[in-house]
Tab-separated table of C-alpha atoms in Angstrom:
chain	number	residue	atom	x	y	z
A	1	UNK	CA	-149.801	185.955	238.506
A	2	UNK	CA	-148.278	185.263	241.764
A	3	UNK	CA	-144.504	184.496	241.504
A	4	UNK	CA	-143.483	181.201	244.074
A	5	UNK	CA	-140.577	183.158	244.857
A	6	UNK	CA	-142.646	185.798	246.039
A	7	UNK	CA	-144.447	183.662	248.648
A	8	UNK	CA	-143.671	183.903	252.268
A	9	UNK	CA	-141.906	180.671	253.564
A	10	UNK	CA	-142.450	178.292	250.181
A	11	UNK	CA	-138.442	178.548	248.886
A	12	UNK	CA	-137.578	177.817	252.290
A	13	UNK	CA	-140.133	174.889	252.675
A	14	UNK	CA	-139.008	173.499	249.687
A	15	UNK	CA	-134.852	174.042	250.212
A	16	UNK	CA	-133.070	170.873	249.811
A	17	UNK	CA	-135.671	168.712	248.035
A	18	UNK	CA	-134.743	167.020	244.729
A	19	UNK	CA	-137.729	166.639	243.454
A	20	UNK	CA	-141.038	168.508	243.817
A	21	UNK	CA	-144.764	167.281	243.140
A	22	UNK	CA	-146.512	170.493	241.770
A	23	UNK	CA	-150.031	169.296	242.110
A	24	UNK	CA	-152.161	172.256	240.012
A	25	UNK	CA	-155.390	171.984	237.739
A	26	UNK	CA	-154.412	172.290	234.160
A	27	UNK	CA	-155.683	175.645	233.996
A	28	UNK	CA	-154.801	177.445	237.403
A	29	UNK	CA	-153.623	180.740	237.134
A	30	UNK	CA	-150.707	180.541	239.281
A	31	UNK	CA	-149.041	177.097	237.044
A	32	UNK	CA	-147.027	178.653	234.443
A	33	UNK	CA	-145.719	181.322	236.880
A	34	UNK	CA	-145.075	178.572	239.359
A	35	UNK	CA	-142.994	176.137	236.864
A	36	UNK	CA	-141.036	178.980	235.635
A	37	UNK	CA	-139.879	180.282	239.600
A	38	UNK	CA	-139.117	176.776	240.120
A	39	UNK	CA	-137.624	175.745	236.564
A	40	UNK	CA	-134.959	179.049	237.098
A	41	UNK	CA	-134.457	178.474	240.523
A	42	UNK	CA	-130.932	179.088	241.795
A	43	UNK	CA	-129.620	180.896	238.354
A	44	UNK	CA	-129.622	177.245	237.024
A	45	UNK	CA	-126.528	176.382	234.501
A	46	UNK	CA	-128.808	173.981	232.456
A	47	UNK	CA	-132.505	172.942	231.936
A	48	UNK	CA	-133.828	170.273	231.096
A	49	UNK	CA	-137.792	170.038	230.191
A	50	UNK	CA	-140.149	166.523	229.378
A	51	UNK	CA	-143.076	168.636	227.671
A	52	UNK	CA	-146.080	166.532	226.204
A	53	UNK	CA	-147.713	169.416	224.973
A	54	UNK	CA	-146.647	172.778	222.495
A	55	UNK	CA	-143.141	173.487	221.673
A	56	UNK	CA	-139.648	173.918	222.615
A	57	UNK	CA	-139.961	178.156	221.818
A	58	UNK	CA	-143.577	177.783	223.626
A	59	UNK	CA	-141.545	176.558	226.732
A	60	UNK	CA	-139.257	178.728	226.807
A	61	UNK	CA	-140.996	181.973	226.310
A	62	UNK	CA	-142.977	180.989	229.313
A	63	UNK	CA	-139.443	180.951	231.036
A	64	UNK	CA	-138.925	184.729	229.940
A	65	UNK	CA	-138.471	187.320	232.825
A	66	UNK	CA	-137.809	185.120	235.477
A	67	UNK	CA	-134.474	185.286	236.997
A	68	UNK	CA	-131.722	184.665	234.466
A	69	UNK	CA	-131.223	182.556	231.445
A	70	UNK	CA	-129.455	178.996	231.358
A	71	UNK	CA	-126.560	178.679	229.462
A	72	UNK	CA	-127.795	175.112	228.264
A	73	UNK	CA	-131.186	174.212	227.417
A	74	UNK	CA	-132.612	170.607	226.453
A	75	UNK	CA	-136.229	169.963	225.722
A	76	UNK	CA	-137.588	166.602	225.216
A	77	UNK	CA	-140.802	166.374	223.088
A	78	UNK	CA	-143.066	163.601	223.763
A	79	UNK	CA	-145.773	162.148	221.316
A	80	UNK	CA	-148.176	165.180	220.289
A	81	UNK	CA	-145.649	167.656	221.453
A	82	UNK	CA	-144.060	169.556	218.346
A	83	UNK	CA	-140.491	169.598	217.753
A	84	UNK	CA	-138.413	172.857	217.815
A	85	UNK	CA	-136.737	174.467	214.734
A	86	UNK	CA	-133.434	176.229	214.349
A	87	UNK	CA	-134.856	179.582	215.788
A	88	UNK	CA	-135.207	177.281	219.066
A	89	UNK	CA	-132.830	178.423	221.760
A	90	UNK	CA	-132.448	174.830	223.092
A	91	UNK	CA	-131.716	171.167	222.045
A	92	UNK	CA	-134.451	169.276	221.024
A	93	UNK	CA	-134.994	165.572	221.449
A	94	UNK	CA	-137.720	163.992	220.473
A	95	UNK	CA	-139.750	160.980	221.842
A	96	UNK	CA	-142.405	160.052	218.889
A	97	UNK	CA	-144.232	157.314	220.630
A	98	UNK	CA	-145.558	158.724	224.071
A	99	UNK	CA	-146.072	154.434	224.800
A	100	UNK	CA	-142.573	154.217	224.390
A	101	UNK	CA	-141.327	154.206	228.292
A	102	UNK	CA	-138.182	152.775	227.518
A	103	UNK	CA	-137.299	155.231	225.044
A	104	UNK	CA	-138.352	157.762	227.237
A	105	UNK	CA	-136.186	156.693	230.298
A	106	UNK	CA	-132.718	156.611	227.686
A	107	UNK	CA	-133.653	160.266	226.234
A	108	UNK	CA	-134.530	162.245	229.539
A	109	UNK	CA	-130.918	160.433	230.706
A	110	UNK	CA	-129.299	161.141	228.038
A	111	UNK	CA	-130.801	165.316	228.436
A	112	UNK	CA	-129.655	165.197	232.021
A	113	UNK	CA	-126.209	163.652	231.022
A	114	UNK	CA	-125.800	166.751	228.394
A	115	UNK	CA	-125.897	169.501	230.929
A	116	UNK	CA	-122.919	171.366	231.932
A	117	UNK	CA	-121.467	171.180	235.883
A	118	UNK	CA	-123.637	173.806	237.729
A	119	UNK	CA	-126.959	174.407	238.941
A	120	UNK	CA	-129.573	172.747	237.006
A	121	UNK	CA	-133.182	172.080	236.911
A	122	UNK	CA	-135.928	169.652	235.622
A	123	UNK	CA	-139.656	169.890	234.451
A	124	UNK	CA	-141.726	167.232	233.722
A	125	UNK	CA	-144.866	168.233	232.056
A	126	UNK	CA	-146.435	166.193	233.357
A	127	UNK	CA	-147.132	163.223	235.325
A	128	UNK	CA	-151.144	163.185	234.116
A	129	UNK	CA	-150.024	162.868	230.370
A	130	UNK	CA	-147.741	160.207	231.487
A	131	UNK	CA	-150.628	158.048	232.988
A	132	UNK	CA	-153.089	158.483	230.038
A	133	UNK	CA	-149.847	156.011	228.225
A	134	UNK	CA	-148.838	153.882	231.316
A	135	UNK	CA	-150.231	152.405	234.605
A	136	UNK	CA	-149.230	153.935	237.808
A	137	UNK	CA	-146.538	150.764	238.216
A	138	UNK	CA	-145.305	151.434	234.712
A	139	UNK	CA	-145.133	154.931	235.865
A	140	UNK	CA	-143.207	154.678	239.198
A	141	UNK	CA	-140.729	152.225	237.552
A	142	UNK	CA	-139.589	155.060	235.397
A	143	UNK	CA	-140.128	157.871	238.275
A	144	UNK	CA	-138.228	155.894	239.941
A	145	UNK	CA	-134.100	155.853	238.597
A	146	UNK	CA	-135.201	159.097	237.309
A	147	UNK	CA	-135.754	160.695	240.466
A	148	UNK	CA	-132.777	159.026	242.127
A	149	UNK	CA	-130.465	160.526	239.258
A	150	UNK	CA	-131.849	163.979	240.326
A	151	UNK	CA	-130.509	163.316	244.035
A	152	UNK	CA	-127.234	161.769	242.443
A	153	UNK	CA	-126.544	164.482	239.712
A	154	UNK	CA	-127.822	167.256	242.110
A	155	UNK	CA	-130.510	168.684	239.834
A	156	UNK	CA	-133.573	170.176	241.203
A	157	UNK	CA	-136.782	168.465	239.833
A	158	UNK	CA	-140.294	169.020	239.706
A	159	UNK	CA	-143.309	166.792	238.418
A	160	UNK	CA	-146.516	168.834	236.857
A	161	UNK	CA	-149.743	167.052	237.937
A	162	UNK	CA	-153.297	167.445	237.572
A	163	UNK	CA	-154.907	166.018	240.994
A	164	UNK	CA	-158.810	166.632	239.517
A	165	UNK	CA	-157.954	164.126	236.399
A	166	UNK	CA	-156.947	161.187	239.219
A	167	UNK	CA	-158.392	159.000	241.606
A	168	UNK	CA	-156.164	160.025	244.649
A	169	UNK	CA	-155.060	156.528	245.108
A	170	UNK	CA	-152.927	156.595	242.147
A	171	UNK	CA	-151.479	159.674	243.000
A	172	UNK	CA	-150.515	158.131	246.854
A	173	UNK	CA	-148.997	155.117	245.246
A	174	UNK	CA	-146.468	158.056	242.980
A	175	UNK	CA	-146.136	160.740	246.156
A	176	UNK	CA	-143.682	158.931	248.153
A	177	UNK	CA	-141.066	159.431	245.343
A	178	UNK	CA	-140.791	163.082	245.861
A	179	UNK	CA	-139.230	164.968	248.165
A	180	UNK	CA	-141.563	167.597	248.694
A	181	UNK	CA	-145.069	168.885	247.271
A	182	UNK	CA	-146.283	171.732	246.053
A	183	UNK	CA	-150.705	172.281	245.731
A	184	UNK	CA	-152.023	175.178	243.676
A	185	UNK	CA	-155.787	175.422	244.384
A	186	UNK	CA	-158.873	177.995	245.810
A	187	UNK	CA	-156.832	178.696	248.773
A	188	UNK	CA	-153.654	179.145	250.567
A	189	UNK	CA	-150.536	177.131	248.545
A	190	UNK	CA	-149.683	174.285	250.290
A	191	UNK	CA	-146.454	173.112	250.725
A	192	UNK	CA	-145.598	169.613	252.139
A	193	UNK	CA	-141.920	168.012	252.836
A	194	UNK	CA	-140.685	164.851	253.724
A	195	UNK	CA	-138.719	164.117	257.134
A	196	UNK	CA	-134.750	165.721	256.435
A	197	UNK	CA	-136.084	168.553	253.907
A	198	UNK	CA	-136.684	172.294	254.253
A	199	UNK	CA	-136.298	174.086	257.690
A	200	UNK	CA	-137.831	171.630	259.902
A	201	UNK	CA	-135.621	168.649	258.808
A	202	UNK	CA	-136.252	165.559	260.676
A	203	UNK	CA	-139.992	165.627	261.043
A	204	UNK	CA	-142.861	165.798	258.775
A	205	UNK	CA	-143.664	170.103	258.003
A	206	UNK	CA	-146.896	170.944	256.224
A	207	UNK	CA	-146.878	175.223	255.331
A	208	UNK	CA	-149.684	177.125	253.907
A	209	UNK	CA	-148.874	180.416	252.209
């Protein structure tokens, strides 16, 4: 598997976003290897990971070789997605009903709010499983605080997404939120930044590695 790290001109591209759209099929060979260069990006302190599917110890052995290891480490389980146990290297919080939004919003907050001063990261896996509970306004009104909390607490996001399980409508209305996207597919990755991110702040860059 390709590591994003190893990929001329994409840690660059994406320097100084918050959050990141990683648009991938469920099943591309480059996703896990991608989530895990950007989940350890920067030696982060702490972790935090929205998972709708396996387990807290699935999660993080996917994290296992790349870069270091985060001091703190809290996993929030949504719906379907089993809990941890006390082999589990991280903090477990579960959300039981993936309908509940609400409850959803106060846990992830509540994960970001636990992690020490430092570097730290988020994945949210993913936006696809969030739209099979919620429509794409329910959606953005929780992307929405969440994503400003990343650029307030300085935590470097990114947002799993499936772009063959969507209309691409839906997936314009949710794209402005992020700072910068990332598209595993057939070709070249594509990276694409908003105006005042990457190397060519202040206009719109498009890179394709």
């Amino acid at each position: 598997m390709r590591e994003l790290s190893d990929l001329a001109g994409v840690p660059p591209a994406v320097s100084g976003a918050s959050a990141i759209l990683l648009r991938s099929p469920g099943l591309h060979d480059d996703r896990e290897s991608a989530c895990a260069s950007l989940s350890m990006a920067g030696n982060p302190d702490g972790v935090v990971a929205v998972t709708y599917r396996g387990t807290p110890a699935e999660w993080l052995d996917r994290m296992q070789g790349h870069r270091g290891s985060p001091g703190t480490v809290q996993v929030v389980t949504v719906g379907d997605a089993l809990g941890g146990s006390a082999e589990t290297d991280a903090r477990v919080r579960p959300v039981e009903n993936p309908d509940d939004l609400t409850g959803l919003e106060i846990t992830v907050t509540e994960a970001l709010s636990a992690l020490p001063d430092g570097p730290a990261t988020l994945c949210f896996d993913s936006v696809t499983a969030l739209l099979q509970y919620a429509t794409v306004e329910e959606a953005y009104r929780l992307l929405h605080p969440l994503v400003e909390r990343l650029h307030t607490q300085g935590v470097v996001g990114h947002f799993h997404v499936d772009p063959v399980a969507h209309e691409e409508q839906p997936l314009t209305a949710l794209t402005g939120l992020f700072d910068a996207s990332v598209e595993l597919g057939d070709g070249p990755i594509e990276v694409r930044t908003s105006a005042g991110i990457g190397p060519d702040a202040g206009e719109e860059a498009e890179d394709a590695v």
